């Protein structure tokens, strides 16, 4: 018998896994995207793109615009394009040392997703989550849509690597995610168009 999971994430779906766009994705919004799947069920899937910065927008500027002052320093990091759905709404991926039972969605044993202002205040406080990133919008799929895209080889699936999500330079995340699978971009290009 397997040991009990250390998380309350349903592991029969792709929640807590990384989706890596293949060259044949066919949608420029997802070109070379790496997405952390936050929720996946028979009815829907949603995730956050973790490697596409919003051009010219960094956390201190955004927090200033939102008048968020948590009393601590705001890290000078890029704000990310999380996906094309609800692009005006902020979503924070963070370590679960910060968690609100009613508003934090468990993504993995160590990562949660929160989309309320209190997580922004925590990020700007003297005791922020150990790791976090802020994205505007999310990627979403309806019933069966993600499964169809996987069957069409639009995405590769990899296990979650927290260092890749939170520490790797955005420009390097796609290649590093492929490395998790032992795949090179050249190998993918050679295979594109061959089902």
Short mmCIF file of C-alpha atoms in Angstrom, two decimals:
data_model
loop_
_atom_site.label_atom_id
_atom_site.label_comp_id
_atom_site.label_asym_id
_atom_site.label_seq_id
_atom_site.Cartn_x
_atom_site.Cartn_y
_atom_site.Cartn_z
CA UNK A 1 0.00 0.00 0.00
CA UNK A 2 1.35 3.44 -0.95
CA UNK A 3 1.86 6.01 1.78
CA UNK A 4 -0.75 8.71 2.12
CA UNK A 5 -0.12 11.80 0.04
CA UNK A 6 1.27 14.83 1.84
CA UNK A 7 -1.09 17.10 -0.05
CA UNK A 8 -4.79 17.38 -0.69
CA UNK A 9 -4.27 17.69 -4.46
CA UNK A 10 -6.02 15.06 -6.60
CA UNK A 11 -3.13 13.25 -8.26
CA UNK A 12 -5.29 11.43 -10.83
CA UNK A 13 -5.27 14.59 -12.93
CA UNK A 14 -2.47 17.01 -13.90
CA UNK A 15 -2.78 19.41 -10.96
CA UNK A 16 0.69 20.27 -9.69
CA UNK A 17 2.42 19.28 -12.94
CA UNK A 18 4.14 21.39 -15.58
CA UNK A 19 2.87 21.71 -19.14
CA UNK A 20 5.57 22.53 -21.67
CA UNK A 21 4.47 23.90 -25.05
CA UNK A 22 5.82 22.07 -28.10
CA UNK A 23 6.81 23.95 -31.27
CA UNK A 24 3.56 22.80 -32.90
CA UNK A 25 1.33 24.48 -30.29
CA UNK A 26 -0.17 26.69 -33.01
CA UNK A 27 -1.08 29.56 -30.66
CA UNK A 28 1.40 32.45 -30.28
CA UNK A 29 0.09 33.19 -26.77
CA UNK A 30 1.54 29.84 -25.67
CA UNK A 31 4.72 29.79 -27.76
CA UNK A 32 7.48 28.29 -25.54
CA UNK A 33 5.14 28.53 -22.52
CA UNK A 34 5.66 26.64 -19.29
CA UNK A 35 2.42 26.35 -17.31
CA UNK A 36 1.95 25.14 -13.76
CA UNK A 37 -1.41 23.34 -13.72
CA UNK A 38 -3.19 24.50 -10.56
CA UNK A 39 -6.50 22.67 -10.94
CA UNK A 40 -7.62 19.85 -13.25
CA UNK A 41 -10.85 17.89 -13.21
CA UNK A 42 -13.14 16.28 -15.81
CA UNK A 43 -14.94 19.63 -16.13
CA UNK A 44 -12.01 22.03 -16.49
CA UNK A 45 -8.33 22.79 -16.09
CA UNK A 46 -6.56 25.98 -15.12
CA UNK A 47 -2.93 26.95 -14.80
CA UNK A 48 -0.51 29.85 -14.65
CA UNK A 49 2.12 30.54 -17.30
CA UNK A 50 5.33 30.94 -15.28
CA UNK A 51 7.78 32.22 -17.92
CA UNK A 52 6.24 35.17 -19.79
CA UNK A 53 6.91 38.57 -18.18
CA UNK A 54 4.65 41.54 -18.79
CA UNK A 55 6.81 43.95 -20.75
CA UNK A 56 7.91 46.88 -18.60
CA UNK A 57 5.96 45.94 -15.44
CA UNK A 58 7.68 44.93 -12.22
CA UNK A 59 6.26 44.21 -8.77
CA UNK A 60 7.25 47.52 -7.09
CA UNK A 61 5.52 49.53 -9.83
CA UNK A 62 2.36 47.40 -9.71
CA UNK A 63 2.22 47.46 -5.91
CA UNK A 64 2.61 51.26 -6.05
CA UNK A 65 -0.29 51.52 -8.53
CA UNK A 66 -2.42 49.33 -6.25
CA UNK A 67 -1.33 51.29 -3.15
CA UNK A 68 -0.24 48.10 -1.39
CA UNK A 69 2.09 48.70 1.52
CA UNK A 70 2.72 45.72 3.73
CA UNK A 71 5.52 47.43 5.65
CA UNK A 72 8.33 45.46 4.03
CA UNK A 73 10.35 45.65 0.84
CA UNK A 74 8.70 44.61 -2.42
CA UNK A 75 10.98 42.29 -4.41
CA UNK A 76 12.07 43.72 -7.76
CA UNK A 77 10.73 40.94 -9.97
CA UNK A 78 8.75 40.87 -13.19
CA UNK A 79 4.98 40.55 -13.19
CA UNK A 80 4.05 37.61 -15.43
CA UNK A 81 1.40 37.06 -18.08
CA UNK A 82 -0.39 34.13 -16.44
CA UNK A 83 -2.65 33.47 -19.40
CA UNK A 84 -5.34 35.00 -21.61
CA UNK A 85 -8.29 34.48 -19.23
CA UNK A 86 -9.12 37.37 -16.83
CA UNK A 87 -5.91 39.29 -17.65
CA UNK A 88 -6.91 42.13 -15.32
CA UNK A 89 -6.90 39.80 -12.29
CA UNK A 90 -3.80 38.90 -10.26
CA UNK A 91 -2.90 35.34 -9.27
CA UNK A 92 -0.06 34.56 -6.87
CA UNK A 93 1.77 31.24 -6.83
CA UNK A 94 3.51 30.93 -3.48
CA UNK A 95 5.00 28.54 -1.00
CA UNK A 96 2.51 27.23 1.50
CA UNK A 97 4.17 28.96 4.44
CA UNK A 98 1.49 31.51 3.48
CA UNK A 99 -1.98 30.01 3.32
CA UNK A 100 -5.57 31.10 3.85
CA UNK A 101 -7.94 28.15 4.17
CA UNK A 102 -10.81 29.86 2.41
CA UNK A 103 -8.87 31.47 -0.46
CA UNK A 104 -5.70 29.43 -1.10
CA UNK A 105 -5.95 26.60 -3.61
CA UNK A 106 -3.43 23.83 -2.84
CA UNK A 107 -1.44 23.14 -6.02
CA UNK A 108 1.11 20.74 -4.55
CA UNK A 109 2.44 19.79 -1.14
CA UNK A 110 4.52 22.99 -1.09
CA UNK A 111 2.81 25.44 -3.48
CA UNK A 112 -0.53 27.23 -3.27
CA UNK A 113 -2.42 29.70 -5.46
CA UNK A 114 -4.14 32.73 -3.96
CA UNK A 115 -5.95 35.49 -5.86
CA UNK A 116 -6.96 37.91 -3.09
CA UNK A 117 -5.40 41.17 -1.96
CA UNK A 118 -4.20 39.74 1.36
CA UNK A 119 -1.53 37.68 -0.42
CA UNK A 120 -0.23 40.85 -2.08
CA UNK A 121 -0.01 42.51 1.32
CA UNK A 122 1.84 39.44 2.61
CA UNK A 123 4.30 39.65 -0.30
CA UNK A 124 5.04 43.26 0.68
CA UNK A 125 5.30 42.51 4.40
CA UNK A 126 8.29 41.86 6.65
CA UNK A 127 7.36 38.14 6.57
CA UNK A 128 6.49 37.34 2.95
CA UNK A 129 6.00 33.81 1.59
CA UNK A 130 9.41 32.19 1.13
CA UNK A 131 8.84 32.08 -2.65
CA UNK A 132 6.16 33.73 -4.76
CA UNK A 133 5.37 35.06 -8.19
CA UNK A 134 2.52 37.26 -9.39
CA UNK A 135 0.80 36.68 -12.72
CA UNK A 136 -2.00 38.55 -14.44
CA UNK A 137 -4.60 36.20 -15.89
CA UNK A 138 -4.57 32.44 -16.24
CA UNK A 139 -4.79 29.69 -18.84
CA UNK A 140 -8.06 27.78 -18.83
CA UNK A 141 -9.54 24.79 -20.61
CA UNK A 142 -13.09 23.45 -20.77
CA UNK A 143 -14.14 19.82 -20.40
CA UNK A 144 -11.92 17.56 -22.49
CA UNK A 145 -10.07 20.47 -24.14
CA UNK A 146 -6.71 19.94 -22.45
CA UNK A 147 -6.93 16.18 -23.03
CA UNK A 148 -7.45 16.87 -26.75
CA UNK A 149 -4.44 19.19 -26.86
CA UNK A 150 -2.30 16.58 -25.09
CA UNK A 151 -3.44 13.93 -27.58
CA UNK A 152 -2.44 16.30 -30.42
CA UNK A 153 1.08 16.60 -28.92
CA UNK A 154 0.68 20.33 -28.24
CA UNK A 155 2.07 19.87 -24.72
CA UNK A 156 4.60 17.77 -22.86
CA UNK A 157 3.99 17.03 -19.17
CA UNK A 158 6.73 17.17 -16.54
CA UNK A 159 6.85 16.80 -12.77
CA UNK A 160 6.86 20.02 -10.79
CA UNK A 161 10.27 21.56 -10.11
CA UNK A 162 9.90 24.39 -7.58
CA UNK A 163 13.31 25.88 -8.33
CA UNK A 164 12.39 26.11 -12.00
CA UNK A 165 9.10 27.86 -11.19
CA UNK A 166 10.47 30.37 -8.69
CA UNK A 167 14.20 30.76 -9.29
CA UNK A 168 15.09 30.10 -12.93
CA UNK A 169 15.27 33.14 -15.23
CA UNK A 170 12.04 33.44 -17.20
CA UNK A 171 13.92 33.29 -20.51
CA UNK A 172 15.46 29.93 -19.52
CA UNK A 173 12.41 28.17 -18.04
CA UNK A 174 11.23 26.52 -21.27
CA UNK A 175 14.61 24.95 -22.03
CA UNK A 176 15.10 23.96 -18.39
CA UNK A 177 11.62 22.38 -18.32
CA UNK A 178 12.52 20.33 -21.41
CA UNK A 179 15.72 19.29 -19.61
CA UNK A 180 13.53 17.75 -16.89
CA UNK A 181 12.33 15.31 -19.55
CA UNK A 182 15.74 14.83 -21.19
CA UNK A 183 14.49 16.56 -24.35
CA UNK A 184 16.32 19.26 -26.31
CA UNK A 185 14.65 22.01 -28.36
CA UNK A 186 16.46 20.63 -31.43
CA UNK A 187 14.92 17.20 -30.81
CA UNK A 188 11.45 18.74 -30.55
CA UNK A 189 11.92 20.72 -33.76
CA UNK A 190 12.94 17.56 -35.60
CA UNK A 191 9.79 15.82 -34.36
CA UNK A 192 7.32 18.65 -34.94
CA UNK A 193 4.73 17.73 -37.50
CA UNK A 194 5.31 14.01 -37.00
CA UNK A 195 2.58 12.51 -34.84
#
